[in-house]
PDB file of C-alpha atoms in Angstrom:
ATOM      1  CA  UNK A   1      12.129  -3.786  22.528  1.00 96.00           C
ATOM      2  CA  UNK A   2       9.190  -4.153  24.850  1.00 98.00           C
ATOM      3  CA  UNK A   3       6.924  -6.996  25.836  1.00 96.00           C
ATOM      4  CA  UNK A   4       4.002  -7.579  28.124  1.00 97.00           C
ATOM      5  CA  UNK A   5       1.999 -10.691  28.849  1.00 95.00           C
ATOM      6  CA  UNK A   6      -0.323 -11.700  26.014  1.00 93.00           C
ATOM      7  CA  UNK A   7       1.233  -9.418  23.385  1.00 93.00           C
ATOM      8  CA  UNK A   8       4.103  -9.857  20.940  1.00 93.00           C
ATOM      9  CA  UNK A   9       7.540  -8.395  21.419  1.00 96.00           C
ATOM     10  CA  UNK A  10       7.561  -4.963  19.803  1.00 97.00           C
ATOM     11  CA  UNK A  11      10.606  -3.246  18.326  1.00 97.00           C
ATOM     12  CA  UNK A  12      10.254   0.443  19.160  1.00 97.00           C
ATOM     13  CA  UNK A  13      11.999   3.031  16.974  1.00 96.00           C
ATOM     14  CA  UNK A  14      11.807   6.062  19.228  1.00 93.00           C
ATOM     15  CA  UNK A  15      13.409   8.453  16.725  1.00 93.00           C
ATOM     16  CA  UNK A  16      10.636   7.691  14.201  1.00 95.00           C
ATOM     17  CA  UNK A  17       7.814   7.380  16.772  1.00 97.00           C
ATOM     18  CA  UNK A  18       6.826   3.948  15.466  1.00 98.00           C
ATOM     19  CA  UNK A  19       7.149   0.287  16.273  1.00 98.00           C
ATOM     20  CA  UNK A  20       6.933  -3.137  14.625  1.00 98.00           C
ATOM     21  CA  UNK A  21       5.331  -6.282  16.055  1.00 98.00           C
ATOM     22  CA  UNK A  22       7.688  -9.251  15.825  1.00 97.00           C
ATOM     23  CA  UNK A  23       6.090 -12.439  14.563  1.00 94.00           C
ATOM     24  CA  UNK A  24       8.540 -15.071  15.810  1.00 93.00           C
ATOM     25  CA  UNK A  25      11.549 -15.749  17.973  1.00 93.00           C
ATOM     26  CA  UNK A  26      13.825 -15.865  14.902  1.00 94.00           C
ATOM     27  CA  UNK A  27      13.243 -12.192  14.079  1.00 94.00           C
ATOM     28  CA  UNK A  28      13.613 -11.349  17.765  1.00 93.00           C
ATOM     29  CA  UNK A  29      16.939 -13.221  17.821  1.00 92.00           C
ATOM     30  CA  UNK A  30      18.167 -11.117  14.899  1.00 92.00           C
ATOM     31  CA  UNK A  31      18.052  -8.150  17.266  1.00 92.00           C
ATOM     32  CA  UNK A  32      19.464 -10.138  20.197  1.00 90.00           C
ATOM     33  CA  UNK A  33      21.917  -7.347  21.122  1.00 90.00           C
ATOM     34  CA  UNK A  34      18.957  -5.153  22.034  1.00 92.00           C
ATOM     35  CA  UNK A  35      17.410  -6.199  25.355  1.00 92.00           C
ATOM     36  CA  UNK A  36      13.701  -6.850  25.721  1.00 94.00           C
ATOM     37  CA  UNK A  37      12.123  -4.873  28.523  1.00 96.00           C
ATOM     38  CA  UNK A  38       9.234  -6.699  30.141  1.00 97.00           C
ATOM     39  CA  UNK A  39       6.784  -3.973  31.118  1.00 98.00           C
ATOM     40  CA  UNK A  40       3.353  -3.702  32.677  1.00 97.00           C
ATOM     41  CA  UNK A  41       0.364  -3.603  30.367  1.00 96.00           C
ATOM     42  CA  UNK A  42      -0.217   0.065  31.224  1.00 97.00           C
ATOM     43  CA  UNK A  43       3.383   0.949  30.305  1.00 97.00           C
ATOM     44  CA  UNK A  44       3.090  -1.128  27.118  1.00 97.00           C
ATOM     45  CA  UNK A  45      -0.128   0.693  26.157  1.00 96.00           C
ATOM     46  CA  UNK A  46       1.424   4.066  26.966  1.00 97.00           C
ATOM     47  CA  UNK A  47       4.421   3.375  24.713  1.00 97.00           C
ATOM     48  CA  UNK A  48       2.097   2.115  21.984  1.00 96.00           C
ATOM     49  CA  UNK A  49       0.053   5.301  22.140  1.00 97.00           C
ATOM     50  CA  UNK A  50       3.126   7.386  21.287  1.00 98.00           C
ATOM     51  CA  UNK A  51       4.935   4.780  19.128  1.00 98.00           C
ATOM     52  CA  UNK A  52       2.153   2.779  17.435  1.00 98.00           C
ATOM     53  CA  UNK A  53       2.774  -0.514  15.653  1.00 98.00           C
ATOM     54  CA  UNK A  54       2.811   0.418  11.975  1.00 98.00           C
ATOM     55  CA  UNK A  55       3.609  -3.055  10.628  1.00 98.00           C
ATOM     56  CA  UNK A  56       3.916  -6.671  11.587  1.00 97.00           C
ATOM     57  CA  UNK A  57       7.035  -8.671  10.761  1.00 97.00           C
ATOM     58  CA  UNK A  58       5.569 -12.151  10.220  1.00 96.00           C
ATOM     59  CA  UNK A  59       7.875 -15.115   9.755  1.00 95.00           C
ATOM     60  CA  UNK A  60       5.668 -16.859   7.208  1.00 95.00           C
ATOM     61  CA  UNK A  61       7.246 -15.843   3.894  1.00 94.00           C
ATOM     62  CA  UNK A  62       4.856 -12.946   3.236  1.00 95.00           C
ATOM     63  CA  UNK A  63       7.725 -10.446   3.423  1.00 96.00           C
ATOM     64  CA  UNK A  64       9.800 -10.406   0.206  1.00 96.00           C
ATOM     65  CA  UNK A  65      13.533  -9.761  -0.055  1.00 97.00           C
ATOM     66  CA  UNK A  66      15.067  -7.796  -2.926  1.00 98.00           C
ATOM     67  CA  UNK A  67      18.562  -7.035  -4.213  1.00 97.00           C
ATOM     68  CA  UNK A  68      18.244  -3.676  -5.994  1.00 97.00           C
ATOM     69  CA  UNK A  69      21.301  -2.968  -8.144  1.00 96.00           C
ATOM     70  CA  UNK A  70      23.855  -0.847  -6.296  1.00 94.00           C
ATOM     71  CA  UNK A  71      21.931  -0.812  -3.016  1.00 93.00           C
ATOM     72  CA  UNK A  72      21.942  -3.010   0.074  1.00 89.00           C
ATOM     73  CA  UNK A  73      19.414  -5.808   0.443  1.00 95.00           C
ATOM     74  CA  UNK A  74      15.889  -4.708   1.205  1.00 97.00           C
ATOM     75  CA  UNK A  75      12.680  -6.157   2.550  1.00 98.00           C
ATOM     76  CA  UNK A  76       9.288  -5.125   1.280  1.00 98.00           C
ATOM     77  CA  UNK A  77       6.775  -5.083   4.123  1.00 97.00           C
ATOM     78  CA  UNK A  78       3.039  -4.455   3.956  1.00 97.00           C
ATOM     79  CA  UNK A  79       2.239  -1.908   6.647  1.00 98.00           C
ATOM     80  CA  UNK A  80      -1.012  -1.805   8.560  1.00 98.00           C
ATOM     81  CA  UNK A  81      -2.140   1.111   6.377  1.00 98.00           C
ATOM     82  CA  UNK A  82      -2.144  -1.314   3.417  1.00 97.00           C
ATOM     83  CA  UNK A  83       0.854   0.278   1.680  1.00 97.00           C
ATOM     84  CA  UNK A  84       4.104  -1.515   0.865  1.00 97.00           C
ATOM     85  CA  UNK A  85       7.351   0.005   2.117  1.00 98.00           C
ATOM     86  CA  UNK A  86      10.962  -0.873   1.368  1.00 97.00           C
ATOM     87  CA  UNK A  87      13.210  -1.384   4.366  1.00 97.00           C
ATOM     88  CA  UNK A  88      16.939  -1.654   3.759  1.00 97.00           C
ATOM     89  CA  UNK A  89      18.614  -4.255   5.948  1.00 95.00           C
ATOM     90  CA  UNK A  90      22.037  -5.011   7.375  1.00 91.00           C
ATOM     91  CA  UNK A  91      23.015  -7.752   7.706  1.00 91.00           C
ATOM     92  CA  UNK A  92      20.962 -10.062   5.527  1.00 91.00           C
ATOM     93  CA  UNK A  93      20.043 -12.238   8.553  1.00 91.00           C
ATOM     94  CA  UNK A  94      16.594 -10.658   8.529  1.00 94.00           C
ATOM     95  CA  UNK A  95      15.802 -12.526   5.302  1.00 95.00           C
ATOM     96  CA  UNK A  96      16.191 -15.976   6.844  1.00 94.00           C
ATOM     97  CA  UNK A  97      14.414 -15.008  10.057  1.00 94.00           C
ATOM     98  CA  UNK A  98      11.354 -13.790   8.141  1.00 96.00           C
ATOM     99  CA  UNK A  99      11.504 -16.720   5.694  1.00 95.00           C
ATOM    100  CA  UNK A 100      11.562 -14.120   2.915  1.00 95.00           C
ATOM    101  CA  UNK A 101      13.127 -16.483   0.376  1.00 93.00           C
ATOM    102  CA  UNK A 102      15.994 -15.703  -1.958  1.00 94.00           C
ATOM    103  CA  UNK A 103      16.930 -12.142  -2.832  1.00 96.00           C
ATOM    104  CA  UNK A 104      15.044 -11.074  -5.948  1.00 97.00           C
ATOM    105  CA  UNK A 105      17.349  -9.153  -8.303  1.00 98.00           C
ATOM    106  CA  UNK A 106      15.790  -5.940  -9.577  1.00 98.00           C
ATOM    107  CA  UNK A 107      16.912  -2.732 -11.253  1.00 98.00           C
ATOM    108  CA  UNK A 108      17.068   0.008  -8.621  1.00 97.00           C
ATOM    109  CA  UNK A 109      14.896   2.458 -10.588  1.00 97.00           C
ATOM    110  CA  UNK A 110      12.215  -0.197 -11.095  1.00 97.00           C
ATOM    111  CA  UNK A 111      12.417  -1.084  -7.412  1.00 98.00           C
ATOM    112  CA  UNK A 112      11.897   2.515  -6.351  1.00 97.00           C
ATOM    113  CA  UNK A 113       9.050   2.913  -8.834  1.00 98.00           C
ATOM    114  CA  UNK A 114       7.249  -0.216  -7.653  1.00 97.00           C
ATOM    115  CA  UNK A 115       7.950   0.492  -3.964  1.00 98.00           C
ATOM    116  CA  UNK A 116       8.318   4.286  -3.684  1.00 97.00           C
ATOM    117  CA  UNK A 117       7.778   4.467   0.060  1.00 97.00           C
ATOM    118  CA  UNK A 118      10.888   3.957   2.174  1.00 97.00           C
ATOM    119  CA  UNK A 119      10.450   2.796   5.705  1.00 97.00           C
ATOM    120  CA  UNK A 120      12.807   2.407   8.629  1.00 96.00           C
ATOM    121  CA  UNK A 121      16.098   0.667   7.883  1.00 95.00           C
ATOM    122  CA  UNK A 122      16.610  -2.510   9.916  1.00 95.00           C
ATOM    123  CA  UNK A 123      20.056  -3.069  11.394  1.00 91.00           C
ATOM    124  CA  UNK A 124      21.265  -5.557  13.968  1.00 81.00           C
ATOM    125  CA  UNK A 125      22.125  -2.663  16.261  1.00 65.00           C
ATOM    126  CA  UNK A 126      22.363   1.099  16.011  1.00 51.00           C
TER     127      UNK A 126
END
């Protein structure tokens, strides 16, 4: 997690060379075991050049939560490229933080057909 003045906290997934902009303190608190590093704007920009923000995690209900049969809960997030990706989550605390509503039951094959692109799994800690 990194932050600099005037920009949102960003969750950096170094193994995937990507990051996500966090839209509120509630989603940040979900990852509270991971410290936020306050960095200079040049360091922030340098990290962003190698690990760009691929999606925003807004806390306004625009992210939907699903319960595909036989799989863990999942969020469907619209990435900055306009595509929707499924992100499996553990625990389900992410749902409340993002105000994603109730889990929508769905058959796993339909879920994978509707949302074929799988993104990074979100866990409280790695």
